[in-house]
Tab-separated table of C-alpha atoms and ligand atoms in Angstrom:
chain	number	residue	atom	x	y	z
A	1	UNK	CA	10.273	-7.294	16.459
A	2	UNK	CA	9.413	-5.926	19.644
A	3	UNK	CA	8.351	-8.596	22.267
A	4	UNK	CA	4.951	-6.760	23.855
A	5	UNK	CA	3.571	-6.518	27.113
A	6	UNK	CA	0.477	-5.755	28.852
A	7	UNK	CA	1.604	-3.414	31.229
A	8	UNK	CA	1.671	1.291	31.076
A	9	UNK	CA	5.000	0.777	32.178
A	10	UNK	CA	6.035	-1.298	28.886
A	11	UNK	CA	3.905	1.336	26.728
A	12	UNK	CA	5.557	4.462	28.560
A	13	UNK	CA	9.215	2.711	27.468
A	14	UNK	CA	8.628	2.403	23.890
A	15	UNK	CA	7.656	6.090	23.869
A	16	UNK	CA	10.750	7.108	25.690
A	17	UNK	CA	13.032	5.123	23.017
A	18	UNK	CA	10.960	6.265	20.027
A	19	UNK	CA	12.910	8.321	17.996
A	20	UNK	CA	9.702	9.817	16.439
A	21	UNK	CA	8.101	10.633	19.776
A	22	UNK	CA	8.801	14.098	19.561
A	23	UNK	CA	6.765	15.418	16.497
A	24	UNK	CA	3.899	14.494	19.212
A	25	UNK	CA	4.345	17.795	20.515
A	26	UNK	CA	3.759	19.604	16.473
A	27	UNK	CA	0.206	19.072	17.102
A	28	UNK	CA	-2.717	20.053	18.942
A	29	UNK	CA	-4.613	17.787	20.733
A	30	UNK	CA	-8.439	17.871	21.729
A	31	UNK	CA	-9.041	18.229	25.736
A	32	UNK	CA	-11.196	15.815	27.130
A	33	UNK	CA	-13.151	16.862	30.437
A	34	UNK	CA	-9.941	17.227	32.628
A	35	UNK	CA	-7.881	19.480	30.263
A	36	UNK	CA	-5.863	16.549	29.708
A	37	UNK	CA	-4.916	14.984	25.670
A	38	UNK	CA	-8.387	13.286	24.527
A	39	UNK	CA	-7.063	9.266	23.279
A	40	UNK	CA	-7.231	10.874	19.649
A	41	UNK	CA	-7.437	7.469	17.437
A	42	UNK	CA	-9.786	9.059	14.840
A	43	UNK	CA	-6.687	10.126	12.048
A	44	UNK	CA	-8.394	8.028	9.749
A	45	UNK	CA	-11.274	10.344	10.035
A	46	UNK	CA	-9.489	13.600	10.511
A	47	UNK	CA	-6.207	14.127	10.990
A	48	UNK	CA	-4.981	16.834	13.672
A	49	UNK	CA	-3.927	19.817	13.518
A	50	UNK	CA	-0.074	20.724	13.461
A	51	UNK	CA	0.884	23.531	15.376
A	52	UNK	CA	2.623	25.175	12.615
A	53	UNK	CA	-0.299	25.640	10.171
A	54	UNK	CA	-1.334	28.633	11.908
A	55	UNK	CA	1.898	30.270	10.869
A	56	UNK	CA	1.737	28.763	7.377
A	57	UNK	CA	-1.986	30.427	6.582
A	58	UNK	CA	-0.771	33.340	8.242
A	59	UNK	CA	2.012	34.147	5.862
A	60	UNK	CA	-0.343	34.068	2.973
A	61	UNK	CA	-2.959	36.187	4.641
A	62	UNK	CA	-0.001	38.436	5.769
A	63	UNK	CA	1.484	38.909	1.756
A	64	UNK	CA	-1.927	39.041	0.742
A	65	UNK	CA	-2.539	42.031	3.097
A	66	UNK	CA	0.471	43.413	2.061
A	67	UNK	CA	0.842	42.958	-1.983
A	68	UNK	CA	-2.575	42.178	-3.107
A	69	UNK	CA	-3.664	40.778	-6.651
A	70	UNK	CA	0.614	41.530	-6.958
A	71	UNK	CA	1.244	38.536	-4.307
A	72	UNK	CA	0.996	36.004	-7.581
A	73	UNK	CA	4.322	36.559	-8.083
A	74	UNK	CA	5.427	39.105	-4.777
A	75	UNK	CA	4.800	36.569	-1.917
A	76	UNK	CA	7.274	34.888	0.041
A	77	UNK	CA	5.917	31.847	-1.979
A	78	UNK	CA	4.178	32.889	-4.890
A	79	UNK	CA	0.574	32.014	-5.042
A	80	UNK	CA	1.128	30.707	-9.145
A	81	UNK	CA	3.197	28.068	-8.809
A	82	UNK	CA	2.288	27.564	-5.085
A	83	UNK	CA	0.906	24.041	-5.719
A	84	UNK	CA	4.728	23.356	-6.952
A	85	UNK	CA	6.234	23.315	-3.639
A	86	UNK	CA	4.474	20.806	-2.487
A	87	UNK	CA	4.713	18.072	-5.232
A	88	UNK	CA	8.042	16.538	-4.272
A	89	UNK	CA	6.842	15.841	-1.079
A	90	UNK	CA	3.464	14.299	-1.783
A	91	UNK	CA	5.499	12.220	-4.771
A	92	UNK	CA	7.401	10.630	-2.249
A	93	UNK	CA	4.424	9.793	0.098
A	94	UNK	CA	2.738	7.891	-2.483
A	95	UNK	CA	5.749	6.447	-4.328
A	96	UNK	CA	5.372	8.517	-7.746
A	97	UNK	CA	7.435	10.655	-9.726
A	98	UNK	CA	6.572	14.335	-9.312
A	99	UNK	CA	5.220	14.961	-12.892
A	100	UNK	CA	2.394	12.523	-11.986
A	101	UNK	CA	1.268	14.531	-9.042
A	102	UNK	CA	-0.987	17.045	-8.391
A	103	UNK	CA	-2.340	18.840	-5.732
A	104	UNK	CA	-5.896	20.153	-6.945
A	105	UNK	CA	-9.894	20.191	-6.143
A	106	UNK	CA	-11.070	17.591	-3.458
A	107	UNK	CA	-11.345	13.546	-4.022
A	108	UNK	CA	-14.657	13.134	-5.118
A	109	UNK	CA	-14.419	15.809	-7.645
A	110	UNK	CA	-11.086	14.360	-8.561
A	111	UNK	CA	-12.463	11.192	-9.162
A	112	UNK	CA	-14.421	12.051	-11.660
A	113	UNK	CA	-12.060	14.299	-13.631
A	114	UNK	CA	-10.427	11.080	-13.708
A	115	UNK	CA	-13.209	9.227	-15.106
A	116	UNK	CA	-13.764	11.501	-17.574
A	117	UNK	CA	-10.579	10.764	-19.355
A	118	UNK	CA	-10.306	6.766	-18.108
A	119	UNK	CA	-13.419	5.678	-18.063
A	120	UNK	CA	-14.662	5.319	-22.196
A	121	UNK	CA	-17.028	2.883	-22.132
A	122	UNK	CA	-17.584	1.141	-25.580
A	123	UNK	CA	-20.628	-0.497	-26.229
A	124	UNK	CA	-18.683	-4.201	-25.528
A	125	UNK	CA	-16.860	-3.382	-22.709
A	126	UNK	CA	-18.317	-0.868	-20.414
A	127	UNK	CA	-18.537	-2.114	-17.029
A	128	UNK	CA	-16.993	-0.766	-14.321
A	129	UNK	CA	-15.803	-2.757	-11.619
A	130	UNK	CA	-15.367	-1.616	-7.685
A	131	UNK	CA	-15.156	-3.317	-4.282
A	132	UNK	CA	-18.159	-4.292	-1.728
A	133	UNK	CA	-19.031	-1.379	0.729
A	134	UNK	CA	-16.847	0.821	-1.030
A	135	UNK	CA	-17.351	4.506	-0.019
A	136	UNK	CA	-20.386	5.866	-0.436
A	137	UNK	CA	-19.342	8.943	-2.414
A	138	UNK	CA	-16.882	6.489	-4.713
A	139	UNK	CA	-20.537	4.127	-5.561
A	140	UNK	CA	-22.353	7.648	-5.909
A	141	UNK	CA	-19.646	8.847	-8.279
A	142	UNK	CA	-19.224	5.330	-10.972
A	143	UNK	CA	-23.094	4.922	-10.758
A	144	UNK	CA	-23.801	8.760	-11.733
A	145	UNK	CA	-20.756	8.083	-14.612
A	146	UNK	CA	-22.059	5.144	-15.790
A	147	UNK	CA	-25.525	6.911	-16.402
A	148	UNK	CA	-23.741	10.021	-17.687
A	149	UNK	CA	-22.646	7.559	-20.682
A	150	UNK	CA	-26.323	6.053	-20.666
A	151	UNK	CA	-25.542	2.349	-18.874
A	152	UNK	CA	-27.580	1.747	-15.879
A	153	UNK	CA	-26.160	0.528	-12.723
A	154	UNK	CA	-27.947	-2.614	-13.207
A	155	UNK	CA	-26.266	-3.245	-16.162
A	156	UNK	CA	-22.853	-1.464	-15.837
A	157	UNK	CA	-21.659	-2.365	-12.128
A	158	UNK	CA	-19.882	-4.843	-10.935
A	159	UNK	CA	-18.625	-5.756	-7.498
A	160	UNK	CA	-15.496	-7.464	-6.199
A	161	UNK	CA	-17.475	-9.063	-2.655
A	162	UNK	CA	-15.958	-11.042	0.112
A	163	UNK	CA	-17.147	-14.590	0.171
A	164	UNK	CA	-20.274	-15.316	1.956
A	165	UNK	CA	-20.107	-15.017	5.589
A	166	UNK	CA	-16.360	-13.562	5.466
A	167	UNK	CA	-15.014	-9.758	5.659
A	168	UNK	CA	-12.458	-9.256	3.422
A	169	UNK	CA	-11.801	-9.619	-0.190
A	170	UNK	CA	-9.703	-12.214	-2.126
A	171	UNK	CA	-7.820	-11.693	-4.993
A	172	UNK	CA	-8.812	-15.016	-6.438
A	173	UNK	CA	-12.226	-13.736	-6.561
A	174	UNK	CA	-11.015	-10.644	-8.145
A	175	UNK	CA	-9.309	-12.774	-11.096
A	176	UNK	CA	-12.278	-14.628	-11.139
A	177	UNK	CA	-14.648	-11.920	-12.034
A	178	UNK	CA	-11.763	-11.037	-14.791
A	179	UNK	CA	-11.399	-13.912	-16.388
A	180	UNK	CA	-15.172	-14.538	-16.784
A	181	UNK	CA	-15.931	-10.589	-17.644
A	182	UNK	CA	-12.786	-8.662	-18.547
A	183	UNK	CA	-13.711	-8.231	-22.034
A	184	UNK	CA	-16.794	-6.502	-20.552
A	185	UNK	CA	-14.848	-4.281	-18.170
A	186	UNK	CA	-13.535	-0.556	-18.745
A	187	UNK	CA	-12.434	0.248	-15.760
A	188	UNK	CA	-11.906	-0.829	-11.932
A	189	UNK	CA	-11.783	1.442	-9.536
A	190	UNK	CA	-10.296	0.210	-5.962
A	191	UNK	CA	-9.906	1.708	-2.681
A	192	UNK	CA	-6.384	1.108	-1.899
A	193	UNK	CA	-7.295	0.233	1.773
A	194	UNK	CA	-10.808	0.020	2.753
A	195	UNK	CA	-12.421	2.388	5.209
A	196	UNK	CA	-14.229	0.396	6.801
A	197	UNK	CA	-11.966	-3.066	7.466
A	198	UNK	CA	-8.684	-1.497	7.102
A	199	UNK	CA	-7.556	-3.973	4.285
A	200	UNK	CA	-5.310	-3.017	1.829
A	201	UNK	CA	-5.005	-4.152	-1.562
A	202	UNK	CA	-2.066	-5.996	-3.516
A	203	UNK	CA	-2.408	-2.599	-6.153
A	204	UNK	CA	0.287	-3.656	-8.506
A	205	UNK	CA	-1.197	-7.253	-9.367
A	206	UNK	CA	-4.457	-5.576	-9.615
A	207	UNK	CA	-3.080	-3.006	-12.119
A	208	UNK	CA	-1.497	-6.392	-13.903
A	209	UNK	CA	-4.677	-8.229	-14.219
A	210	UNK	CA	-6.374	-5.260	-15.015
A	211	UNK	CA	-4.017	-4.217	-17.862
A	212	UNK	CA	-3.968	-7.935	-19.339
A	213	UNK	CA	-7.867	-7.144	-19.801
A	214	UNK	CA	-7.018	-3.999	-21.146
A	215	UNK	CA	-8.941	-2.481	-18.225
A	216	UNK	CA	-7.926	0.722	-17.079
A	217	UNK	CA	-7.456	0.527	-13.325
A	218	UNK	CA	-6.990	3.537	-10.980
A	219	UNK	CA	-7.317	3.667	-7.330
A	220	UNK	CA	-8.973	5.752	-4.482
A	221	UNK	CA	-6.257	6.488	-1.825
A	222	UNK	CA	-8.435	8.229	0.998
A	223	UNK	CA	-7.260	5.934	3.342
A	224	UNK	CA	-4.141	4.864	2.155
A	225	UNK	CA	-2.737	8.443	1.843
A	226	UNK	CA	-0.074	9.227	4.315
A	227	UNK	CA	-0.897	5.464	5.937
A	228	UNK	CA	0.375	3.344	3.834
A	229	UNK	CA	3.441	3.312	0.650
A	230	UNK	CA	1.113	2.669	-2.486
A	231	UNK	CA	4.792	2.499	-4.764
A	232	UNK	CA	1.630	4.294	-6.991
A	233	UNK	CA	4.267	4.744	-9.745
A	234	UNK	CA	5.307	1.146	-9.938
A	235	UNK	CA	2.309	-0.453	-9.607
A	236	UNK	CA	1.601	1.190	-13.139
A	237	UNK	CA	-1.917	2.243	-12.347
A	238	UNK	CA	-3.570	4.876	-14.932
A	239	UNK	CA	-4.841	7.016	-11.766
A	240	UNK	CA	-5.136	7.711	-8.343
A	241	UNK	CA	-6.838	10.279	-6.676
A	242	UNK	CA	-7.209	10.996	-2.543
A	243	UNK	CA	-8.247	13.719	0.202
A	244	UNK	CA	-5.607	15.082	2.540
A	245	UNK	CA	-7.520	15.606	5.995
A	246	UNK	CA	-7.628	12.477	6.804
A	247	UNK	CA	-3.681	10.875	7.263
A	248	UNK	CA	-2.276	13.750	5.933
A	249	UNK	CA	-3.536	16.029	8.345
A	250	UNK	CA	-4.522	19.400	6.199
A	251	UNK	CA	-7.856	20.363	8.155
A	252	UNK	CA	-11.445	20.039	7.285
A	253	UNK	CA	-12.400	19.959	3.923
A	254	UNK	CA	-8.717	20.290	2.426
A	255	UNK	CA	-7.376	20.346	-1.167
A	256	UNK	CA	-7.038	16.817	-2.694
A	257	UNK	CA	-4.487	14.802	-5.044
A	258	UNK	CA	-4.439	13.276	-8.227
A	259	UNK	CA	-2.063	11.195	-9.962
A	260	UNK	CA	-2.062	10.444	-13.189
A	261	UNK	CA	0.832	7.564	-15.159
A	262	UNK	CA	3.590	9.495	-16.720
A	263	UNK	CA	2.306	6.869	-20.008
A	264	UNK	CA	-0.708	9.072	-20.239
A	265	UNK	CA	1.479	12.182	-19.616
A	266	UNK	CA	0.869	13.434	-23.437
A	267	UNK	CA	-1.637	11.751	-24.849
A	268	UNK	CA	-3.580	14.788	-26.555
A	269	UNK	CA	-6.340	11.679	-27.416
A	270	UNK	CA	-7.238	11.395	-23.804
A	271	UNK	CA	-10.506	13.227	-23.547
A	272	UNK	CA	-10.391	15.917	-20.324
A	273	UNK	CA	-12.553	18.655	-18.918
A	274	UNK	CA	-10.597	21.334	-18.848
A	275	UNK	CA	-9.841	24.870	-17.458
A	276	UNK	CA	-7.372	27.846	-17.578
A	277	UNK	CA	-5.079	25.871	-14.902
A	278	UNK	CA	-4.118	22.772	-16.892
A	279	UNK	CA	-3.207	25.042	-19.897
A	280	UNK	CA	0.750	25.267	-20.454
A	281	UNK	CA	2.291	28.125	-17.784
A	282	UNK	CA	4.075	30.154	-20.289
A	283	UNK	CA	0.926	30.988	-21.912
A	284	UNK	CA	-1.616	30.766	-19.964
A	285	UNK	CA	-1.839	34.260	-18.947
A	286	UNK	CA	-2.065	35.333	-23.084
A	287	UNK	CA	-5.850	34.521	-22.904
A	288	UNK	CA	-6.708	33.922	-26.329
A	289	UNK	CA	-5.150	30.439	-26.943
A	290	UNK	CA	-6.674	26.875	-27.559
A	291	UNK	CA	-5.789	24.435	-24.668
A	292	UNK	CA	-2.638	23.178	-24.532
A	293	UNK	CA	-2.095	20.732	-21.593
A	294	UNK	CA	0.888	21.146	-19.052
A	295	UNK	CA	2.192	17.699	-19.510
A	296	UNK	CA	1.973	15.246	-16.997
A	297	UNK	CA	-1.215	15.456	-13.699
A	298	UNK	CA	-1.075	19.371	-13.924
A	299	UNK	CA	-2.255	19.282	-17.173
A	300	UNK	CA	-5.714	18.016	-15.378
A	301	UNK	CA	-6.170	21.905	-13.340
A	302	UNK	CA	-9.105	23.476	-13.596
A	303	UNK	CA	-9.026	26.575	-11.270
A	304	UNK	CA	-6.181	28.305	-9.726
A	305	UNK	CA	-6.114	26.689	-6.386
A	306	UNK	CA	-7.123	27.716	-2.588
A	307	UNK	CA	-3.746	29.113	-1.677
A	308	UNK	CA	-4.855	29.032	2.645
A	309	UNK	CA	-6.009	25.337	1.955
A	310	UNK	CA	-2.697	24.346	0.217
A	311	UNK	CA	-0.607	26.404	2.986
A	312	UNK	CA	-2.204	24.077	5.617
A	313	UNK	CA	-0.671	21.257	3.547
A	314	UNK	CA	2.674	23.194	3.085
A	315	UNK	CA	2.438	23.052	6.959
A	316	UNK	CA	1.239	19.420	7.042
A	317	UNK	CA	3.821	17.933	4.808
A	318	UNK	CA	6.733	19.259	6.450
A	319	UNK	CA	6.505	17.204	9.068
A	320	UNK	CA	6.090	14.409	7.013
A	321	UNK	CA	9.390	15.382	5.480
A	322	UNK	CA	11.339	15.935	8.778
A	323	UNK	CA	9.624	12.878	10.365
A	324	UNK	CA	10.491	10.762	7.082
A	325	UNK	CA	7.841	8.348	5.566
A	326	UNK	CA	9.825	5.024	5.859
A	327	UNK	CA	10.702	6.163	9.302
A	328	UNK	CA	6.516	6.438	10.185
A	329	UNK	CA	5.328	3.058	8.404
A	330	UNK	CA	7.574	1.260	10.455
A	331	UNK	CA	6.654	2.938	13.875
A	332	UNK	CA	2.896	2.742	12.507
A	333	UNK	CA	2.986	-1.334	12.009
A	334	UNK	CA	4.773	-1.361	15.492
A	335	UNK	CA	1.766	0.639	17.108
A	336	UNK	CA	-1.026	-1.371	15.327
A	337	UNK	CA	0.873	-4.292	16.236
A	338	UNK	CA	0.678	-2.947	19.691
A	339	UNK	CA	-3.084	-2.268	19.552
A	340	UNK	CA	-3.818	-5.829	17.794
A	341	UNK	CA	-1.623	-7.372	20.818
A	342	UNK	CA	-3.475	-5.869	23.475
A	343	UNK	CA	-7.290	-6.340	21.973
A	344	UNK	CA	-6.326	-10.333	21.265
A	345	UNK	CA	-4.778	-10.285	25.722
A	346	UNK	CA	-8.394	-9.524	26.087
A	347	UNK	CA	-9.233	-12.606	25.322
A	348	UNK	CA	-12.986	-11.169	24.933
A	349	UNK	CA	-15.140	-13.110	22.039
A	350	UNK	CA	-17.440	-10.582	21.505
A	351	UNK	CA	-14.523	-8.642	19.543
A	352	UNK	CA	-13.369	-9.673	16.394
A	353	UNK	CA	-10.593	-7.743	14.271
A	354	UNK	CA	-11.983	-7.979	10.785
A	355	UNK	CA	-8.164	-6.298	9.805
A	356	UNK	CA	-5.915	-8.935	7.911
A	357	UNK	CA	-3.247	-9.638	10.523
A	358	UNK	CA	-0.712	-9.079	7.717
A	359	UNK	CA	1.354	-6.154	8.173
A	360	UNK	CA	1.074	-6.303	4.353
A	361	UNK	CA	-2.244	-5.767	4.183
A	362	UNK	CA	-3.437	-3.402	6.300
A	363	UNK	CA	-2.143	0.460	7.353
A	364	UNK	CA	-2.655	1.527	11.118
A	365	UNK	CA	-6.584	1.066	11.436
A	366	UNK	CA	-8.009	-1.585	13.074
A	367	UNK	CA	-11.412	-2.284	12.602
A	368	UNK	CA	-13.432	-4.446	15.334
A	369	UNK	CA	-16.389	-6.272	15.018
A	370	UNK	CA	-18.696	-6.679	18.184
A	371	UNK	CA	-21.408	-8.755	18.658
A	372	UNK	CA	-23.950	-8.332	21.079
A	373	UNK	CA	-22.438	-5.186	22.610
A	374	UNK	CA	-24.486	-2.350	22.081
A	375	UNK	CA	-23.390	1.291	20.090
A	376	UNK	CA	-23.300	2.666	24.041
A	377	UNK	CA	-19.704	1.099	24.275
A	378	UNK	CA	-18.583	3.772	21.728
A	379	UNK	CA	-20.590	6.477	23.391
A	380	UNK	CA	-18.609	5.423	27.118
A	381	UNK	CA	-15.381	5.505	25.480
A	382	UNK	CA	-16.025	9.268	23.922
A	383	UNK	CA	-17.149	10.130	27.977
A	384	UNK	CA	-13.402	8.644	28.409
A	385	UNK	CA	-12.142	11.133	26.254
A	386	UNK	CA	-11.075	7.926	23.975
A	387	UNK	CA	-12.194	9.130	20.328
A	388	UNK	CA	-12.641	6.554	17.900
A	389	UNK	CA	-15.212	5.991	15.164
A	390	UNK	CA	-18.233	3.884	14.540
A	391	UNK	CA	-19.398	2.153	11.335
A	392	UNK	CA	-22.965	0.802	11.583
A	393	UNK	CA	-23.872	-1.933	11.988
A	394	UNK	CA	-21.277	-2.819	14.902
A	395	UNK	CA	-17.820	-1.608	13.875
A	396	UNK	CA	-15.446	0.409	15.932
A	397	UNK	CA	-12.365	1.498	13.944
A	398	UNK	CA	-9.650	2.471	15.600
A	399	UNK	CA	-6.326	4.054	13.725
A	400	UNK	CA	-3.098	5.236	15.644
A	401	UNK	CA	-1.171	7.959	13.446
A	402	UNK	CA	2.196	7.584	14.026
A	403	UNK	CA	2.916	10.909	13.790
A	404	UNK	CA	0.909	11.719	16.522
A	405	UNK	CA	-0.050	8.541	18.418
A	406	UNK	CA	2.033	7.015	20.960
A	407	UNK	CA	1.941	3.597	23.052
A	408	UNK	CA	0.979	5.552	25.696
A	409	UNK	CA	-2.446	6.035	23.962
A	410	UNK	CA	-2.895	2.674	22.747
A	411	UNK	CA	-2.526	1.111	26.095
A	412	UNK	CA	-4.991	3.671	27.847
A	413	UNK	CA	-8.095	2.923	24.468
A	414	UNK	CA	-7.513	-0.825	25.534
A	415	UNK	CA	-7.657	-0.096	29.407
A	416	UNK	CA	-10.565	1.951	28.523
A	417	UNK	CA	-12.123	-0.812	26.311
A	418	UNK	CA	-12.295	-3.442	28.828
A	419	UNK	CA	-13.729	-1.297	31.446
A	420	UNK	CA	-16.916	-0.671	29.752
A	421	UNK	CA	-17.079	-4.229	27.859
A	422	UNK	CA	-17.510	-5.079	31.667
B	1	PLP	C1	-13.079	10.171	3.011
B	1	PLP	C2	-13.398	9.524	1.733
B	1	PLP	C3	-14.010	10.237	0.688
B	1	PLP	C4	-14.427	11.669	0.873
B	1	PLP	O1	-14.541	12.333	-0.340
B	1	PLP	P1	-14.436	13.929	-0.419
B	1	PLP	O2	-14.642	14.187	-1.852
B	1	PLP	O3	-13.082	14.321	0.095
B	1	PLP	O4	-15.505	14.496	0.450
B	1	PLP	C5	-14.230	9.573	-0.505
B	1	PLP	N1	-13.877	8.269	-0.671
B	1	PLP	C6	-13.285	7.565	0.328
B	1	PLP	C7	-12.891	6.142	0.110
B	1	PLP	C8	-13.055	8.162	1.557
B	1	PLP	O5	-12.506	7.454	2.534
């Protein structure tokens, strides 16, 4: 490990040795009010955009020009199995084999498809169990499910909370609530790594505990996408679903993924919604067939997909690929550990980092609690061209892509930091 120092010299020779530093250059970067790079530290929020996406939508808009309705099968890449090409690459990202992959719909949406099969409450066990201050569109989704099936939220949720007067979450708490409820539970549902402390959770003794309960377990990867390894297949969760704007950098609003266990890959019993896009591809175009599942996360299509949205994560993924995902974890827990350095040299006691200090247990983000600092330190850094976000009450979160984020960057937030804490 890399012995820091505080110094733009020391930051400015990592970046000249880093053998990723050139994938920098893929991506557009915001201007602040010099025309110079804004600090972009706001990944975790949306990811930039790659210079080569352009060319990516533009091929599709080209062969659709060209071919029309006849593209389906004409265009340089095929708009049926377009979703195919990039499966491999996502698999690999989030450690699953590619028949449990799927690029489809957006995460909220995916979520619930999800629910819909693993969620099936009985009138024992019906609970569903989620962390504290998950995301709001994660509560919003189990409470509406629970009330689809007729349980109140009262009633039906549960939360995993940090102890009183603490940030994070302990697993002993966790098997805690399990051994006291389990045989009320159907079904946790965990955000891999928390949005808003940047913890990440041990997912494979979850999925254990989980499983000994017979609990279905399946986790929300919005910020552990592209930021963290999830091993998703070995941690044998049922499900996982996640957005790719955010680490993985496929613009506003992009198509989302879904895995599903390759146990569940067949299982006909598994109730689904369903649509024309899950339906096996040599028939699907016969019309007049019952449903018959593609086997494995496909199977869970509904629609045939936004071809310009997937193109942007065509674009997206590639560099991912050429970059290579081992290669970016390791720079990214060098360039947190960077950022976590230089916050702790301030030596300032109105900043806390509520992040575990654990490599382990945390992706790039770094979440800081102030106290008695007011929301116009945030507002001074964006006049800095420094972009990072804020979580009410008092949290700035701050997460350095390592695709795109260099030392460089982290040393100028921190320089930028202590100016206005004054
Ligand atoms: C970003 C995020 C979402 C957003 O959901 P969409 O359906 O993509 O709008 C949901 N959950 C978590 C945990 C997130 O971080």
């Amino acid at each position: 490990m890399t012995q820091y120092k505080n110094s733009l010299e020391f930051a400015k020779e990592q970046d000249a040795k880093d053998p990723l530093a050139k994938f920098r250059d893929e991506f557009y970067f915001p201007q602040n009010n010099q025309n110079q790079n804004q600090i972009y530290l706001c990944g975790n929020s949306l990811g930039l955009q790659p210079k080569r996406t352009q060319e990516y939508i533009n091929q599709e808009l080209k062969d659709w020009a060209k071919y029309g309705v006849e593209g389906h099968t004409l265009a340089k890449n095929p708009w049926v199995p377009y979703h195919e090409i990039l499966t491999n690459k996502m698999a690999k990202i989030v450690g699953a084999k590619p028949k449990e992959v799927v690029m489809m719909n957006t995460l909220t949406v995916n979520l619930h498809l999800m629910m819909v099969s693993f969620y099936r409450p009985t009138d024992r066990k019906f609970k569903i169990l989620i962390e504290k201050d998950a995301f709001p569109s994660d509560r919003y989704a189990v409470e509406s499910q629970l009330r689809f099936h007729g349980i109140s939220p009262e009633e039906g949720l549960l939360l995993w909370e940090p102890p009183e007067g603490e940030e994070l979450c302990r697993f002993e708490d966790l098997q805690k609530i399990i051994e006291e409820q389990g045989n009320r539970i159907a079904l946790m549902m965990i955000g891999s790594t928390n949005y808003y402390t940047g913890q990440s959770f041990p997912l494979k003794k979850i999925v254990q505990l989980g499983h000994q309960h017979e609990i279905n377990v399946g986790f929300d990867l919005a910020h552990g996408a592209g930021n963290i390894q999830p091993n998703l297949h070995k941690t044998g969760a049922d499900f996982a679903v996640w957005c790719s704007y955010k680490y993985l950098n496929s613009g506003p609003g992009s198509v989302g993924g879904c895995f599903v266990h390759e146990r569940h890959e067949n299982d006909l019993k598994l109730p689904r919604f369903a649509g024309w896009w899950g339906h096996d591809k040599e028939s699907r175009f016969n019309m007049r067939q019952d449903f018959d599942p593609i086997p494995g996360a496909e199977g869970w299509q509904l629609s045939n997909p936004p071809i310009l949205s997937l193109a942007a994560i065509n674009a997206s993924l590639s560099l991912f690929e050429e970059a290579g995902f081992d290669k970016l974890i390791q720079k990214s827990k060098n360039l947190t550990g960077y950022l976590e350095f230089l916050i702790k040299d301030l030596q300032d006691n109105r900043i806390q980092i509520i992040t575990p200090s654990n490599f382990d247990e945390r992706g790039c983000q770094l979440s800081l609690k102030l106290t008695g600092v007011s929301k116009s330190l945030f507002d001074n850094l964006i006049k800095d061209g420094v972009i990072t976000d804020w979580r009410e009450p008092n949290v700035i979160r701050i997460a350095p892509a390592p695709l795109y984020n260099n030392y460089e960057d982290v040393f100028k937030m921190v320089q930028s930091l202590k100016k206005h804490l004054g």
